[in-house]
PDB file of N, CA and C in Angstrom:
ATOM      1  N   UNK A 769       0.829  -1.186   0.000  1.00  0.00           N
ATOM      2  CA  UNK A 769       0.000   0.000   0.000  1.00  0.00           C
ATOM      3  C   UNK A 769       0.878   1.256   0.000  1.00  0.00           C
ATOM      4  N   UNK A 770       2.119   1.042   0.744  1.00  0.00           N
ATOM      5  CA  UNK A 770       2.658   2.385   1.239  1.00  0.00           C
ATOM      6  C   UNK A 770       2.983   2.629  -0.427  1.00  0.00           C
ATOM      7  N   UNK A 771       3.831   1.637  -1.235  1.00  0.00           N
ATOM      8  CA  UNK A 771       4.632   1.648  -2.256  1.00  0.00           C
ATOM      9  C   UNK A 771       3.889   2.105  -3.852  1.00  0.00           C
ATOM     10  N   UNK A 772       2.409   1.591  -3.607  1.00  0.00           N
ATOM     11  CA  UNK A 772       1.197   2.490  -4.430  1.00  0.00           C
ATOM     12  C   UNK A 772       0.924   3.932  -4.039  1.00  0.00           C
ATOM     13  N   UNK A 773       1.314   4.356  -3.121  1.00  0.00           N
ATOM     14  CA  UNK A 773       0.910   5.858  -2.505  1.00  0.00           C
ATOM     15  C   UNK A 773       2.253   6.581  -3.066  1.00  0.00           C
ATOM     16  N   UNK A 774       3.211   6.067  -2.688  1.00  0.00           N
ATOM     17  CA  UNK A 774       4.870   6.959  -3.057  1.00  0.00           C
ATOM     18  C   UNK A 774       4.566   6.692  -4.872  1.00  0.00           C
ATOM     19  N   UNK A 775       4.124   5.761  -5.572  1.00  0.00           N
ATOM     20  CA  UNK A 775       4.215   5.851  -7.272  1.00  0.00           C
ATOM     21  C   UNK A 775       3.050   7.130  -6.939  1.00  0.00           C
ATOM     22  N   UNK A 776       2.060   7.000  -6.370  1.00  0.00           N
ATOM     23  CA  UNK A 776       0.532   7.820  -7.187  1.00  0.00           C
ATOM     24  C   UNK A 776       1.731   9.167  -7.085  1.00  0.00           C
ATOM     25  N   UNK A 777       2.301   9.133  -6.114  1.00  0.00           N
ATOM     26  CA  UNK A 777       3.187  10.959  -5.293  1.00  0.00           C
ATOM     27  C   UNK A 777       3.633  11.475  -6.214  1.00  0.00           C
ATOM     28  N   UNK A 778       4.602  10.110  -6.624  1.00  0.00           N
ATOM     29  CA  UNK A 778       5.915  10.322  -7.816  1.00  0.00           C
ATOM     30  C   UNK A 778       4.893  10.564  -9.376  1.00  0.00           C
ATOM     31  N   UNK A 779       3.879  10.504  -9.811  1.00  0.00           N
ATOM     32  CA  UNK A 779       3.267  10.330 -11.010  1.00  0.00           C
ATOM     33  C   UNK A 779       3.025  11.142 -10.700  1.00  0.00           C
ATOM     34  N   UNK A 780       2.208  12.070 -10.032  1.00  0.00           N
ATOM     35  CA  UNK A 780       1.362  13.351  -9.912  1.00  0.00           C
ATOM     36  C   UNK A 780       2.667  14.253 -10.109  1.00  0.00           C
ATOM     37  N   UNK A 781       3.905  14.178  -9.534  1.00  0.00           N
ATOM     38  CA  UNK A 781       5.218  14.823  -9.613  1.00  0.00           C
ATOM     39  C   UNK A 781       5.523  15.065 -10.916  1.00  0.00           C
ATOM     40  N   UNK A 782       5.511  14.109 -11.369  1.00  0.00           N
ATOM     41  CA  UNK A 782       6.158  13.889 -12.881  1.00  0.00           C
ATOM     42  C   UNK A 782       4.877  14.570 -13.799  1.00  0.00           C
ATOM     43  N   UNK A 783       3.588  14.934 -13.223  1.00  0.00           N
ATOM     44  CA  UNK A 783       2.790  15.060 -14.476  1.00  0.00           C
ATOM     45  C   UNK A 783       2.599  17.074 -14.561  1.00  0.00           C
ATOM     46  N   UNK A 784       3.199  17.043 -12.799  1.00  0.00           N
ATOM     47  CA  UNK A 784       3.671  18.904 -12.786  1.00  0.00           C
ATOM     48  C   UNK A 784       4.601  18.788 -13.860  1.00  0.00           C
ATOM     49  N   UNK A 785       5.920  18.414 -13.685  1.00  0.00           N
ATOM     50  CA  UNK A 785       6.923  18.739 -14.192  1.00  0.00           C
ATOM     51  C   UNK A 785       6.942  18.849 -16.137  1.00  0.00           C
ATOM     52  N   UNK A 786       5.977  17.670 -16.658  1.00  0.00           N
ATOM     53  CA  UNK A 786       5.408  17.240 -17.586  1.00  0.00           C
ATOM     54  C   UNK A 786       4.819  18.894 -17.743  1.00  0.00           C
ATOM     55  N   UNK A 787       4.336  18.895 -17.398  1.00  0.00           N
ATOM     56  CA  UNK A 787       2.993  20.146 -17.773  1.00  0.00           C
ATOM     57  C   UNK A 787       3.885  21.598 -17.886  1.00  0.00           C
ATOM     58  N   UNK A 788       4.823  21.755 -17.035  1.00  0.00           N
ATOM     59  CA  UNK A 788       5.378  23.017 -16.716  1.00  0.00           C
ATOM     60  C   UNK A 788       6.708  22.613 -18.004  1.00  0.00           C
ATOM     61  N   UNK A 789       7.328  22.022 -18.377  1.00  0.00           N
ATOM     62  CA  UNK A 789       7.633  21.633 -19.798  1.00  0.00           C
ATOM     63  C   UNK A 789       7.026  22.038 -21.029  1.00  0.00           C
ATOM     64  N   UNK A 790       6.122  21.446 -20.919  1.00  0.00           N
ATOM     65  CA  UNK A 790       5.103  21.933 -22.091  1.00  0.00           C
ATOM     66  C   UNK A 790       4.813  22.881 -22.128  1.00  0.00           C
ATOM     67  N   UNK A 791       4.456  23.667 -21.260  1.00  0.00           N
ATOM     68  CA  UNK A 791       4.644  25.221 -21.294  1.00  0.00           C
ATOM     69  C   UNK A 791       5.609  26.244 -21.763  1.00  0.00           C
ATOM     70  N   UNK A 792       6.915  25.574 -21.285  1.00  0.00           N
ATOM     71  CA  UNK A 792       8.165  26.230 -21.735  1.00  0.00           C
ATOM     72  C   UNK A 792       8.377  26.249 -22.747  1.00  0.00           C
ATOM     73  N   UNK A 793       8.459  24.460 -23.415  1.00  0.00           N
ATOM     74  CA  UNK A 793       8.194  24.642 -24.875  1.00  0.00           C
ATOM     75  C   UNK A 793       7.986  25.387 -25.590  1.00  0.00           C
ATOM     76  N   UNK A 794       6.610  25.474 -25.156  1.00  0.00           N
ATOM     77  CA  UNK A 794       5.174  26.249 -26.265  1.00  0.00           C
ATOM     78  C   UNK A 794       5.973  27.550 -26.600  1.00  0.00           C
ATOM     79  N   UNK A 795       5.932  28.123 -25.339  1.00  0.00           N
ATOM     80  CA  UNK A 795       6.749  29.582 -25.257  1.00  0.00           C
ATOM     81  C   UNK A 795       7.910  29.952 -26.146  1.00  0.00           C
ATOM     82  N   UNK A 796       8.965  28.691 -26.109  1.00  0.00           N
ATOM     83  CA  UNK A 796      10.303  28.935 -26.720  1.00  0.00           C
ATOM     84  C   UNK A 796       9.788  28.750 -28.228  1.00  0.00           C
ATOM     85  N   UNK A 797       8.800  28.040 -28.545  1.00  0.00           N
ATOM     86  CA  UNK A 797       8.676  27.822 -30.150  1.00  0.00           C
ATOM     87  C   UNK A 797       7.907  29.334 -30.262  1.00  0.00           C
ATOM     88  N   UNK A 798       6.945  29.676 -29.266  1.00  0.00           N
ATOM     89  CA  UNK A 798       6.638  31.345 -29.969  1.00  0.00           C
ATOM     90  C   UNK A 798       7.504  31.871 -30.454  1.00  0.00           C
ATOM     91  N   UNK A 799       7.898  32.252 -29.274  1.00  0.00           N
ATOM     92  CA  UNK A 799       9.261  32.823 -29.413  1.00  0.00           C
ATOM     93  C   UNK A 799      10.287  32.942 -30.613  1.00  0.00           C
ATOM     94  N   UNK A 800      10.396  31.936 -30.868  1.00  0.00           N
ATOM     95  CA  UNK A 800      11.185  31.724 -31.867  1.00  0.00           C
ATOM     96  C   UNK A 800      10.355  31.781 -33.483  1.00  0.00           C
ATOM     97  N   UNK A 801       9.211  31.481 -33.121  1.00  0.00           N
ATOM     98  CA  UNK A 801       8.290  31.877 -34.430  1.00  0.00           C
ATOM     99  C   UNK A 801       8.650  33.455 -35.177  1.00  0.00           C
ATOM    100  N   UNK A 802       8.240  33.807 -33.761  1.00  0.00           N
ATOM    101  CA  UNK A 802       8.345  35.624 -33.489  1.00  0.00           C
ATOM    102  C   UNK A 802       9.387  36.325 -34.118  1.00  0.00           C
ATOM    103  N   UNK A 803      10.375  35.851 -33.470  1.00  0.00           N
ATOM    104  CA  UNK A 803      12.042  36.337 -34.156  1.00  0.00           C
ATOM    105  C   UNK A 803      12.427  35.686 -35.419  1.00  0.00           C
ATOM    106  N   UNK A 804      11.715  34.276 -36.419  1.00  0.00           N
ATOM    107  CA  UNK A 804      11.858  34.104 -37.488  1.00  0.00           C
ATOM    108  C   UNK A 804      11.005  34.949 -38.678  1.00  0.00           C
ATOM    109  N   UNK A 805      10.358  35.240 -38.275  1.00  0.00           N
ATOM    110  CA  UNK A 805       9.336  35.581 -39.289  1.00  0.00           C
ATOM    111  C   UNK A 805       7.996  34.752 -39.437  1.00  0.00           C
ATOM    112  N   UNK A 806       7.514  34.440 -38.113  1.00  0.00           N
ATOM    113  CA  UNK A 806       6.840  33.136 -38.668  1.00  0.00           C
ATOM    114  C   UNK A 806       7.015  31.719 -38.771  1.00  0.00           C
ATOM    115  N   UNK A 807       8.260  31.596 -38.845  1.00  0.00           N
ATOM    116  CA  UNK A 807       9.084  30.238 -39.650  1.00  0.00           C
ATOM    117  C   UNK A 807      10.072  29.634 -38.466  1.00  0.00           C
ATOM    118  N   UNK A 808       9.447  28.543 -37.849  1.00  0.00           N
ATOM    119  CA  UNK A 808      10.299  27.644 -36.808  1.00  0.00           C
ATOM    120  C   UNK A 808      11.774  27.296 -37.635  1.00  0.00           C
ATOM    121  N   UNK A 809      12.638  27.993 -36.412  1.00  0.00           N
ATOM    122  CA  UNK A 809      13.901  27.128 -37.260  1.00  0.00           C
ATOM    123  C   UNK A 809      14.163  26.018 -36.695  1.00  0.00           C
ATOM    124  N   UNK A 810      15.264  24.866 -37.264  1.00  0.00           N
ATOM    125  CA  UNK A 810      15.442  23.948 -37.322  1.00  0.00           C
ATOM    126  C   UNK A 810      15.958  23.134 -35.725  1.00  0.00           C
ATOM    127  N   UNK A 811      16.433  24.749 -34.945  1.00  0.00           N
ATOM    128  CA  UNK A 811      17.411  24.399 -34.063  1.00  0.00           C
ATOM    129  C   UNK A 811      16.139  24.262 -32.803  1.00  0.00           C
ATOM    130  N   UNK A 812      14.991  25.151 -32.948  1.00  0.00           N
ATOM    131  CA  UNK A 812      13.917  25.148 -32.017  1.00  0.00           C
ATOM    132  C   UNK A 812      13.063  23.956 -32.400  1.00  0.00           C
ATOM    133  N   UNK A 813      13.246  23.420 -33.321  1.00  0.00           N
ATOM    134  CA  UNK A 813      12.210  22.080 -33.696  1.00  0.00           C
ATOM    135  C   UNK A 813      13.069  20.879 -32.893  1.00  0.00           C
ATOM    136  N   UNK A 814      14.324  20.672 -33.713  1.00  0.00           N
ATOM    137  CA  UNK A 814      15.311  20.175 -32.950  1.00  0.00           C
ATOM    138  C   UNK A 814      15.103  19.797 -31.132  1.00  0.00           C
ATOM    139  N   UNK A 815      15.481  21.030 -30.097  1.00  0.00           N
ATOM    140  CA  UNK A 815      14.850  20.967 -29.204  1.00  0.00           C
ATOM    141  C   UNK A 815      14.006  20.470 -28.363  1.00  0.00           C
ATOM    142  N   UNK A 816      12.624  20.867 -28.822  1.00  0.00           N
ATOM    143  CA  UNK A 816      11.359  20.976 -28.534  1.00  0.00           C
ATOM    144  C   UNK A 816      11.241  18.883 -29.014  1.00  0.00           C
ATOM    145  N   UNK A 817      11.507  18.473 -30.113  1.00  0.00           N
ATOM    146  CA  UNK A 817      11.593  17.316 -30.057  1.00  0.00           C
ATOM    147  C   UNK A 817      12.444  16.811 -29.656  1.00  0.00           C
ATOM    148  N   UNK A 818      13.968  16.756 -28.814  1.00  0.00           N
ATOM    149  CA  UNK A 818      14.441  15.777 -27.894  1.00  0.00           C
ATOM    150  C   UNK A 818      14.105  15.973 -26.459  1.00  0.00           C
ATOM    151  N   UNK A 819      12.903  17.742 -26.094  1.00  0.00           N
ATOM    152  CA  UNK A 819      12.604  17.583 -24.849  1.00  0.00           C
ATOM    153  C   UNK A 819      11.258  16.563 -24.758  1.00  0.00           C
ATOM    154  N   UNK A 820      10.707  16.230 -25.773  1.00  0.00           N
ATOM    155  CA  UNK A 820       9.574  15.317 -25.536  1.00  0.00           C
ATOM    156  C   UNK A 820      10.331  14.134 -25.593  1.00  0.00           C
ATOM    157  N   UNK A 821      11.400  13.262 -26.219  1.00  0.00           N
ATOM    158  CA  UNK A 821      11.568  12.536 -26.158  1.00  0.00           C
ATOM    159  C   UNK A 821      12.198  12.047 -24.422  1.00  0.00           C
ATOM    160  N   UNK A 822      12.911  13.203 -23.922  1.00  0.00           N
ATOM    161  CA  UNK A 822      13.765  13.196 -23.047  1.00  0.00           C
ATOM    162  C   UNK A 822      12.426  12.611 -21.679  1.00  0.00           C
ATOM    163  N   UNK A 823      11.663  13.868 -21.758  1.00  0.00           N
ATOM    164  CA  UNK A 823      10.402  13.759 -20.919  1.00  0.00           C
ATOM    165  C   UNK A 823       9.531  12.471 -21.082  1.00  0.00           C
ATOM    166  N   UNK A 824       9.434  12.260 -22.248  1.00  0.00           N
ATOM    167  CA  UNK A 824       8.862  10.579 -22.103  1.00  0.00           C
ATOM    168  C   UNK A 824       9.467   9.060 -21.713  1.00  0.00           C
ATOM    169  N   UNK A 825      10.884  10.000 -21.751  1.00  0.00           N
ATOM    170  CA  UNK A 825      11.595   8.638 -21.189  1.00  0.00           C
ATOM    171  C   UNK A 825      12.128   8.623 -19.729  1.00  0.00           C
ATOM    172  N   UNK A 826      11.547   9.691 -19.093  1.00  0.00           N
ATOM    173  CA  UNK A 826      11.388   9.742 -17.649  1.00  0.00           C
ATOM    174  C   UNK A 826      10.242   9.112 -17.139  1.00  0.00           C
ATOM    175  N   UNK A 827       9.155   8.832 -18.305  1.00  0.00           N
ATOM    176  CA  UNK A 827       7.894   8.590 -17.526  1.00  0.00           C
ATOM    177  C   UNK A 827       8.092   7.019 -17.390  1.00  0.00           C
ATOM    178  N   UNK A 828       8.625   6.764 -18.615  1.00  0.00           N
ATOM    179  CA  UNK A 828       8.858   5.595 -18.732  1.00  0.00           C
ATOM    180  C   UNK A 828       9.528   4.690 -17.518  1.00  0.00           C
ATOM    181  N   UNK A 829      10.447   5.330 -17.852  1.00  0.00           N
ATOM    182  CA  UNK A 829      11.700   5.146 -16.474  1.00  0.00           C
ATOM    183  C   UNK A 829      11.556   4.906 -15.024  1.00  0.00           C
ATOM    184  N   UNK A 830      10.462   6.172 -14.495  1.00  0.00           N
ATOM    185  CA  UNK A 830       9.842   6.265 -13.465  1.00  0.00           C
ATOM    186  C   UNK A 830       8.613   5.749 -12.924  1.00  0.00           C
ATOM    187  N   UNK A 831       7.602   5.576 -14.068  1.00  0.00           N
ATOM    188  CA  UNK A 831       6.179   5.092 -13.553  1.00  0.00           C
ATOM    189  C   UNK A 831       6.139   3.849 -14.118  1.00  0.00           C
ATOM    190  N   UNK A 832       6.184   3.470 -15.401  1.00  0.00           N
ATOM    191  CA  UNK A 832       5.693   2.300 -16.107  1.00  0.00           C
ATOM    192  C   UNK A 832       6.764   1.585 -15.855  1.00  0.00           C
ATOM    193  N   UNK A 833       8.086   1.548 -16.052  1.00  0.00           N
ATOM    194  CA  UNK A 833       9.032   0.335 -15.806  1.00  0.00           C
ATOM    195  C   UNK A 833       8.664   0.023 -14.198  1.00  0.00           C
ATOM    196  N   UNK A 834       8.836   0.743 -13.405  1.00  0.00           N
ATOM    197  CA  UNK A 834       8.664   0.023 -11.989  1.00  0.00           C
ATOM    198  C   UNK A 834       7.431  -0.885 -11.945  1.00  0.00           C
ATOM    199  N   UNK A 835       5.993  -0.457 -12.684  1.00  0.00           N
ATOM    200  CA  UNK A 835       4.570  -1.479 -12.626  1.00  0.00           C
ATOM    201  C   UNK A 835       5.168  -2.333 -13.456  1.00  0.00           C
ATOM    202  N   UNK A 836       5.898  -2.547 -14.146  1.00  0.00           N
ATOM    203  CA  UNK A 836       6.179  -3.903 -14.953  1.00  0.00           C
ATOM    204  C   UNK A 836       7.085  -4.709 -14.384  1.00  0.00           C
ATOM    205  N   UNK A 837       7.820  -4.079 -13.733  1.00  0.00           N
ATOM    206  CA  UNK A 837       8.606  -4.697 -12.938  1.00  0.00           C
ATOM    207  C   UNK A 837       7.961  -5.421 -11.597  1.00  0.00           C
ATOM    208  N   UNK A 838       7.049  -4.728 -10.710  1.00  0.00           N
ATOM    209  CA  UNK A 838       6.218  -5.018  -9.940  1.00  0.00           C
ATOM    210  C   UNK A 838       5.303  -6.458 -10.121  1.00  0.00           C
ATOM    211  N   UNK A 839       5.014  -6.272 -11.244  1.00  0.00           N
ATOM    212  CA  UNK A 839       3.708  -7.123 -11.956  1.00  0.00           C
ATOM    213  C   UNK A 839       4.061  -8.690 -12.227  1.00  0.00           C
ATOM    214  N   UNK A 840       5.581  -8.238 -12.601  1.00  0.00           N
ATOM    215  CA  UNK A 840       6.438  -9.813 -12.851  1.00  0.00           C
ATOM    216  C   UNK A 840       6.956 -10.362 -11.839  1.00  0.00           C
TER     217      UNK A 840
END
């Protein structure tokens, strides 16, 4: 029980951190819209896709490998 309460802690953790990411994102691709003309450059696409990759492989890491691990 205790060890379902510390994941729900750690998931709700991870889904701030998740969220406040995505935010930053969003922002830095304005941003960068803004100062191109419109036109995402390569280096903000770049970015913005290894922070989703980076961020999904925390979730991974953190929530779902431990229930699979658990489960077996």
């Amino acid at each position: 029980m205790t060890a379902w309460v510390i994941l729900i802690g750690l998931a709700v953790a991870i889904v701030g951190v998740l969220a406040k990411v995505a935010v930053d994102v969003a922002r830095d691709l304005r941003e960068d819209r803004e100062a191109h003309g419109g036109r995402l450059s390569r280096a903000a696409a770049r970015r913005a896709a290894w922070t989703v990759v980076i961020a999904a492989a925390l979730v991974l890491a953190l929530v779902v490998w431990p229930l699979v691990l658990g489960d077996s």
